[in-house]
Coordinates of C-alpha atoms in Angstrom, one line a residue:
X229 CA 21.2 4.4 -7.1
X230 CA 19.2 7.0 -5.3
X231 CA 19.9 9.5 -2.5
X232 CA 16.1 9.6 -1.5
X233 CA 16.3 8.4 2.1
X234 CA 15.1 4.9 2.9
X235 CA 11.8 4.6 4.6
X236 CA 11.8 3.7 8.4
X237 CA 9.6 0.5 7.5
X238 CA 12.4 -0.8 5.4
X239 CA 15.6 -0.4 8.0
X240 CA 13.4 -2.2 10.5
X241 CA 13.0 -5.2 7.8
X242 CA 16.9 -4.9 7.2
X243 CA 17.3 -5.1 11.4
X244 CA 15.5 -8.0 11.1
X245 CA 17.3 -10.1 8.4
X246 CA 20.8 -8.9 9.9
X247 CA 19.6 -10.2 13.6
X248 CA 18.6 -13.4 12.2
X249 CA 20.9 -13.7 9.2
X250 CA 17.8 -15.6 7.4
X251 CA 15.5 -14.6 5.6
X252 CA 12.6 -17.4 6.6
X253 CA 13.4 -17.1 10.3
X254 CA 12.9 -13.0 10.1
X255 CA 10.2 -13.1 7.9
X256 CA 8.4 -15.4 10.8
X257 CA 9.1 -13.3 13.2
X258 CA 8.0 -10.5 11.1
X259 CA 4.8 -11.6 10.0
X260 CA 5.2 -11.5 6.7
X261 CA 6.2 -14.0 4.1
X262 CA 9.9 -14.9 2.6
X263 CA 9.3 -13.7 -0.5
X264 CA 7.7 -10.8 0.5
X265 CA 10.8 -9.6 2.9
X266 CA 13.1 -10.8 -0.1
X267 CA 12.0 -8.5 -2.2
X268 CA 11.9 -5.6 0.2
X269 CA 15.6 -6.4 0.7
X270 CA 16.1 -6.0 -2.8
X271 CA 15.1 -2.8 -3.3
X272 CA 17.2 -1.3 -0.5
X273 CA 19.8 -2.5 -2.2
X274 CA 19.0 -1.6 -5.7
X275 CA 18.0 2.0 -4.1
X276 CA 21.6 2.1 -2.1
X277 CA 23.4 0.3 -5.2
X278 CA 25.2 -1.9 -3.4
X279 CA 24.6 -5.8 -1.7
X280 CA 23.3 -5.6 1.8
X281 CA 24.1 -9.4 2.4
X282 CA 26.2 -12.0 1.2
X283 CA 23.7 -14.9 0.5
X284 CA 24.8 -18.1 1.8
X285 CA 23.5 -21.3 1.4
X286 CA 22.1 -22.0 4.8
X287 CA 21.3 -17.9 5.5
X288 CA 22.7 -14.4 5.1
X289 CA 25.7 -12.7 6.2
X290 CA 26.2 -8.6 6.1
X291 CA 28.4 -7.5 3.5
X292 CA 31.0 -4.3 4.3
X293 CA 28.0 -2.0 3.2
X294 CA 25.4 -3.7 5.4
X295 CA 28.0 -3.9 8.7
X296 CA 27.9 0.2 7.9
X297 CA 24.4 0.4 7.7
X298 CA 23.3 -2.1 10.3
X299 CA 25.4 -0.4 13.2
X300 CA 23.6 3.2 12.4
X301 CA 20.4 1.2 12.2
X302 CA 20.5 -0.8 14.9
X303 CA 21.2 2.2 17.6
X304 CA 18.8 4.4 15.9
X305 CA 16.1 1.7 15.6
X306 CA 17.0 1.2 19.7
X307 CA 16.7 5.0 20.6
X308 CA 13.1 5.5 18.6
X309 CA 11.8 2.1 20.5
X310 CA 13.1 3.2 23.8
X311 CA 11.6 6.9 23.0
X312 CA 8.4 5.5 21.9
X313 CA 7.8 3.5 24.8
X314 CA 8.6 6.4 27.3
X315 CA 5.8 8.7 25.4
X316 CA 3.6 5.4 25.5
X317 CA 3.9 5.2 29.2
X318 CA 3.4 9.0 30.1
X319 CA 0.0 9.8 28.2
X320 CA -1.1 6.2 29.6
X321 CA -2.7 5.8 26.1
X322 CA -2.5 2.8 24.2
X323 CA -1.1 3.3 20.9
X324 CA -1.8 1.1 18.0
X325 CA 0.3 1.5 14.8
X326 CA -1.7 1.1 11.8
X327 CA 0.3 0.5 8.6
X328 CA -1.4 1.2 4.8
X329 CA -0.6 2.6 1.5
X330 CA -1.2 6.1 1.4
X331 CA -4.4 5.3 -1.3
X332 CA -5.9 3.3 1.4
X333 CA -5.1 6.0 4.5
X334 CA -5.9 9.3 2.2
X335 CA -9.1 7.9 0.5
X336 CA -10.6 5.3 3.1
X337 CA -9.1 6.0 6.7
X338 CA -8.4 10.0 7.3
X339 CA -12.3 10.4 6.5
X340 CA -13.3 7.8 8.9
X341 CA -10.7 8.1 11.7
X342 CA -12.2 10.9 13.7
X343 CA -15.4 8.5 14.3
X344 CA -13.2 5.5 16.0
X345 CA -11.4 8.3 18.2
X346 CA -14.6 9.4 19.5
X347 CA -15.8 5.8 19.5
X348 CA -12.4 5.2 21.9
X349 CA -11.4 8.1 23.2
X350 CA -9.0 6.1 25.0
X351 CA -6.8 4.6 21.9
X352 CA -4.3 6.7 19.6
X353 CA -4.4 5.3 16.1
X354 CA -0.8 6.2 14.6
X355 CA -1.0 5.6 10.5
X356 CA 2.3 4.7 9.0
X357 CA 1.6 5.2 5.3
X358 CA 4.1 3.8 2.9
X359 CA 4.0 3.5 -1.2
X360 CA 5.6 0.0 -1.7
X361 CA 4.0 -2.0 1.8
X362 CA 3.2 -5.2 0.5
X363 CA 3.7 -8.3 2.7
X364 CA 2.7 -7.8 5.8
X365 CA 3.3 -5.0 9.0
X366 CA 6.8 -4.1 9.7
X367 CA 7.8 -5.2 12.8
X368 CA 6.9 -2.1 14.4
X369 CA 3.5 -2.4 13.0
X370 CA 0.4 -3.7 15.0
X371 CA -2.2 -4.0 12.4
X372 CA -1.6 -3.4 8.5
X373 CA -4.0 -2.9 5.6
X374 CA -2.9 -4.0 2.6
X375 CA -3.6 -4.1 -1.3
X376 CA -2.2 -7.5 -2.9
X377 CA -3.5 -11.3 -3.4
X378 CA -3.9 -13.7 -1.0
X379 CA 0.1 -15.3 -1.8
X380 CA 1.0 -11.6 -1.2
X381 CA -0.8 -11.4 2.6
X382 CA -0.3 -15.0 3.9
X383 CA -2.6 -17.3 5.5
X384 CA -3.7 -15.0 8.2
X385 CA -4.8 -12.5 6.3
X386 CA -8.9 -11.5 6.1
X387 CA -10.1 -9.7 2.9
X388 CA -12.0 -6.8 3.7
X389 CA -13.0 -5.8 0.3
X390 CA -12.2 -7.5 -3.8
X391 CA -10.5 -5.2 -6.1
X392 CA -13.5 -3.8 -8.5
X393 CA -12.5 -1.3 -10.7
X394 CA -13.9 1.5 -12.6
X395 CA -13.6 4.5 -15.0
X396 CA -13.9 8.0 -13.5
X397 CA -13.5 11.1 -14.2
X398 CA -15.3 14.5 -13.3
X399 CA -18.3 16.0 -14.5
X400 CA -17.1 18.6 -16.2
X401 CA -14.3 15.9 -18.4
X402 CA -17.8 14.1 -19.0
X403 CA -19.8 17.1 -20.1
X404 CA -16.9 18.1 -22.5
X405 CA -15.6 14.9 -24.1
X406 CA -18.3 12.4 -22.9
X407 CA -20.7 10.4 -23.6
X408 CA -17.6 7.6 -23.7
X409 CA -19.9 4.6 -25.1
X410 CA -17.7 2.0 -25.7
X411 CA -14.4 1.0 -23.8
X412 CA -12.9 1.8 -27.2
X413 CA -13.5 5.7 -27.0
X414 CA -12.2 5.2 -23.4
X415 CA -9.0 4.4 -25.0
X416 CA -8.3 7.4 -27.2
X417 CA -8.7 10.2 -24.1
X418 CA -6.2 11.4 -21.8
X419 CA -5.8 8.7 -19.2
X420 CA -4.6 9.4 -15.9
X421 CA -1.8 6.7 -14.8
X422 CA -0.4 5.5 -11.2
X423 CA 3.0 4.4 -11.8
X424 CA 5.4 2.6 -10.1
X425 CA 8.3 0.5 -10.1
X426 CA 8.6 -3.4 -10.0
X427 CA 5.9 -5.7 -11.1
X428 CA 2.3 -4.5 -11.6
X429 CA 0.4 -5.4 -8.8
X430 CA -2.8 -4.3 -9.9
X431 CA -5.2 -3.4 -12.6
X432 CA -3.3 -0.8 -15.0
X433 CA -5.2 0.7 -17.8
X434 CA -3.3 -1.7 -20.3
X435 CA -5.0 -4.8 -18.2
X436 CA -8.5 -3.2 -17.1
X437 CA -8.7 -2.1 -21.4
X438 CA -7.3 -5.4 -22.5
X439 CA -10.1 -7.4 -20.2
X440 CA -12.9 -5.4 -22.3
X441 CA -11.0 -6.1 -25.3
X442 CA -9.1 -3.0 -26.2
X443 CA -5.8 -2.4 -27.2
X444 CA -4.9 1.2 -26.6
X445 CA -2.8 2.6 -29.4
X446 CA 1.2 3.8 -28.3
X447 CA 1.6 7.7 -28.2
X448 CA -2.2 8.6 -26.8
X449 CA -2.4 11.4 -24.3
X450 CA -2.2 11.0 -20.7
X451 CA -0.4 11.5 -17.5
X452 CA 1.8 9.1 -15.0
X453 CA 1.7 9.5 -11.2
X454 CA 3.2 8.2 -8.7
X455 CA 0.7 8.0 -6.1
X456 CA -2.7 7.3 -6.4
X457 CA -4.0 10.3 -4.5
X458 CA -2.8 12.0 -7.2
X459 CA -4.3 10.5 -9.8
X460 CA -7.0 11.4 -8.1
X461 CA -6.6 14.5 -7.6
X462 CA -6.0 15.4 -11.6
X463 CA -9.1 13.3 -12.4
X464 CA -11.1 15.9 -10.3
X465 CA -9.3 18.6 -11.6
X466 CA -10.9 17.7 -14.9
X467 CA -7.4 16.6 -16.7
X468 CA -8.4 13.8 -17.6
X469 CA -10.1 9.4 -16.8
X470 CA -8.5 7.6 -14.0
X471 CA -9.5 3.8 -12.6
X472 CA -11.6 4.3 -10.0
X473 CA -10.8 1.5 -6.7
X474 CA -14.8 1.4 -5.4
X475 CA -14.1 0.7 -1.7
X476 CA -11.7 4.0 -1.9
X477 CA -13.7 6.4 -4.3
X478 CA -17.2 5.6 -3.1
X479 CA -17.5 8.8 -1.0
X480 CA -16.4 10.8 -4.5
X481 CA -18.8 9.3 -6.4
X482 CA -21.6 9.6 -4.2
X483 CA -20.6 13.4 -3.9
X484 CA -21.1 13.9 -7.6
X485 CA -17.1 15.1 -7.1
X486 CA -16.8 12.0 -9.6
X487 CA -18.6 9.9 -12.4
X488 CA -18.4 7.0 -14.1
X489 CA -17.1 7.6 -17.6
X490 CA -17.9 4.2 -18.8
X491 CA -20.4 1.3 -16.8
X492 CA -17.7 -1.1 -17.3
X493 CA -16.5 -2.8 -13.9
X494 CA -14.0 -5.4 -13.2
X495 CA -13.0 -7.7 -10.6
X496 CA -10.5 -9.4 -9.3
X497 CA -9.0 -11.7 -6.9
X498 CA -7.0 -9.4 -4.9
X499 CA -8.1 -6.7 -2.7
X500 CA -7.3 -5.0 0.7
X501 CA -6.3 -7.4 3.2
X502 CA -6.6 -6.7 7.2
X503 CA -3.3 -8.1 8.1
X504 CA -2.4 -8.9 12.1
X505 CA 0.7 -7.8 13.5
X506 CA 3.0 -9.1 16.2
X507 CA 0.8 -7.2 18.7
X508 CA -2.7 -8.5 17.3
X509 CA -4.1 -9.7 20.7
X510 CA -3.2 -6.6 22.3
X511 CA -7.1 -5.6 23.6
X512 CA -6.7 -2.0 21.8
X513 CA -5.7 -3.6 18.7
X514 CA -8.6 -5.6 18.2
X515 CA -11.0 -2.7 19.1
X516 CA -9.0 -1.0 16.0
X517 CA -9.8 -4.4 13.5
X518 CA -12.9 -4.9 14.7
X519 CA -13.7 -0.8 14.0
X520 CA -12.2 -2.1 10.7
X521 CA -14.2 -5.0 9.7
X522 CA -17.5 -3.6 11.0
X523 CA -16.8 -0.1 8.7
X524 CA -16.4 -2.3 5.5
X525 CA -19.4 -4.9 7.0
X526 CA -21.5 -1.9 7.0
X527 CA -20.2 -1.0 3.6
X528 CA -19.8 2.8 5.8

């Protein structure tokens, strides 16, 4: 069990499964798939250590903990709504709520977002960043970008950009260790590692080296993160090789901040996704996709 504090992304899934007590029906209204909002349900209750629901065979029911939980939920959730709209309706600015990782929001979108507000002055792009998104927008999400495959975003997903990976590290890492002419001397440096928890959603060092036919060795030098922006950061701090996303480190490696270590590249099915949201057709929301879609059109 954990006493970190749950995310607001997940309580509003939770709202959502207790008002419908079932899982398909508040995944629907969600926008997000079953499985997806099953597994997000999950970890609240591995992180809280106690069941949330009492699974039935036609739908869910709260258990004592999630009676508890859903009654301080379920006012808060109604005060921050209520609070939100009131602000909304003052500044008479449209607000669209734009849910990421924080990979994608740190690497892609905070270098980028000052051009859409002086493109549309007359939108407020609000980022909700969170570590484990994966499904679809919350259901106080507009518009979501997210990192999985296409059983992982649902049908109405559009793929902005495949996952292409590559070896990186900084100038000076190359100057001192490098040249790195195989994938196999890749293998025996410090390797910079973004960990999490759950199944591996996407190219780990053991994968990417296995793909080019290396089997790293147990006990070699490196370092786990838990967020990719830090990975990044110790790979241009010179402390070592991290896999470089190209879609998210492009802007580094065109600095010089970063290099490729190794010309090796992989690719793979999944991707960022531009997911829609329950407010999609809102006119402000699809100025935001379309800002979207034309960035990564214009490869920009």
């Amino acid at each position: 069990m954990s006493r970190d504090p749950l995310d607001l992304g997940c309580l509003r899934l939770f709202d959502a499964a207790a008002r419908h007590e079932n899982l398909s029906h508040a995944a629907a209204a969600l926008g997000m798939t079953q499985p997806a909002l099953s597994y997000r349900i999950r970890r609240m209750e591995e992180r809280l250590g106690l069941p949330l629901f009492e699974r039935r065979h036609r739908g869910l029911a709260l258990s004592p903990a999630g009676r508890t939980l859903h009654e301080a939920v379920r006012d808060s959730l109604e005060r921050l709504d209520q609070a939100t709209a009131a602000i909304a309706v003052q500044a008479e600015t449209p607000v669209v709520r734009l849910a990421t990782d924080y990979a994608f929001a740190a690497l892609w979108l905070m270098p980028r977002v000052a051009g859409f507000r002086a493109a549309h002055p007359g939108i407020a792009v609000q980022i909700v960043a969170s570590q484990e998104l994966a499904g679809g927008p919350d259901g106080g999400a507009d518009l979501a970008v997210l990192f999985g495959g296409r059983d992982e975003v649902g049908a109405g997903a559009e793929r902005l950009i495949a996952e292409r990976v590559t070896a990186v590290c900084s100038p000076a890492f190359l100057a001192e260790q490098g040249p790195f002419e195989s994938p196999q001397r890749l293998g025996e440096l410090p390797l910079l590692h973004l960990e999490g928890a759950g199944e591996r959603r996407w190219y780990d060092w053991e994968s990417w080296l296995a793909e080019l036919g290396v089997t790293r060795r147990p006990g070699r030098p490196g370092l786990g993160l838990n967020t990719y922006t830090l990975v990044i950061q110790a790979a241009l701090a010179g402390q070592g090789v991290a896999l470089g996303w190209l879609g998210l480190v492009d802007g580094l490696l065109e600095s010089g901040a970063l290099v490729r270590a190794h010309p090796a590249e992989l690719e793979s099915p999944r991707g960022y996704w531009l997911v829609p949201g329950p407010g999609g057709r809102l006119p402000a929301v699809r100025q935001v996709a379309d800002w979207i879609r034309g960035r990564f059109a214009a490869g920009a």
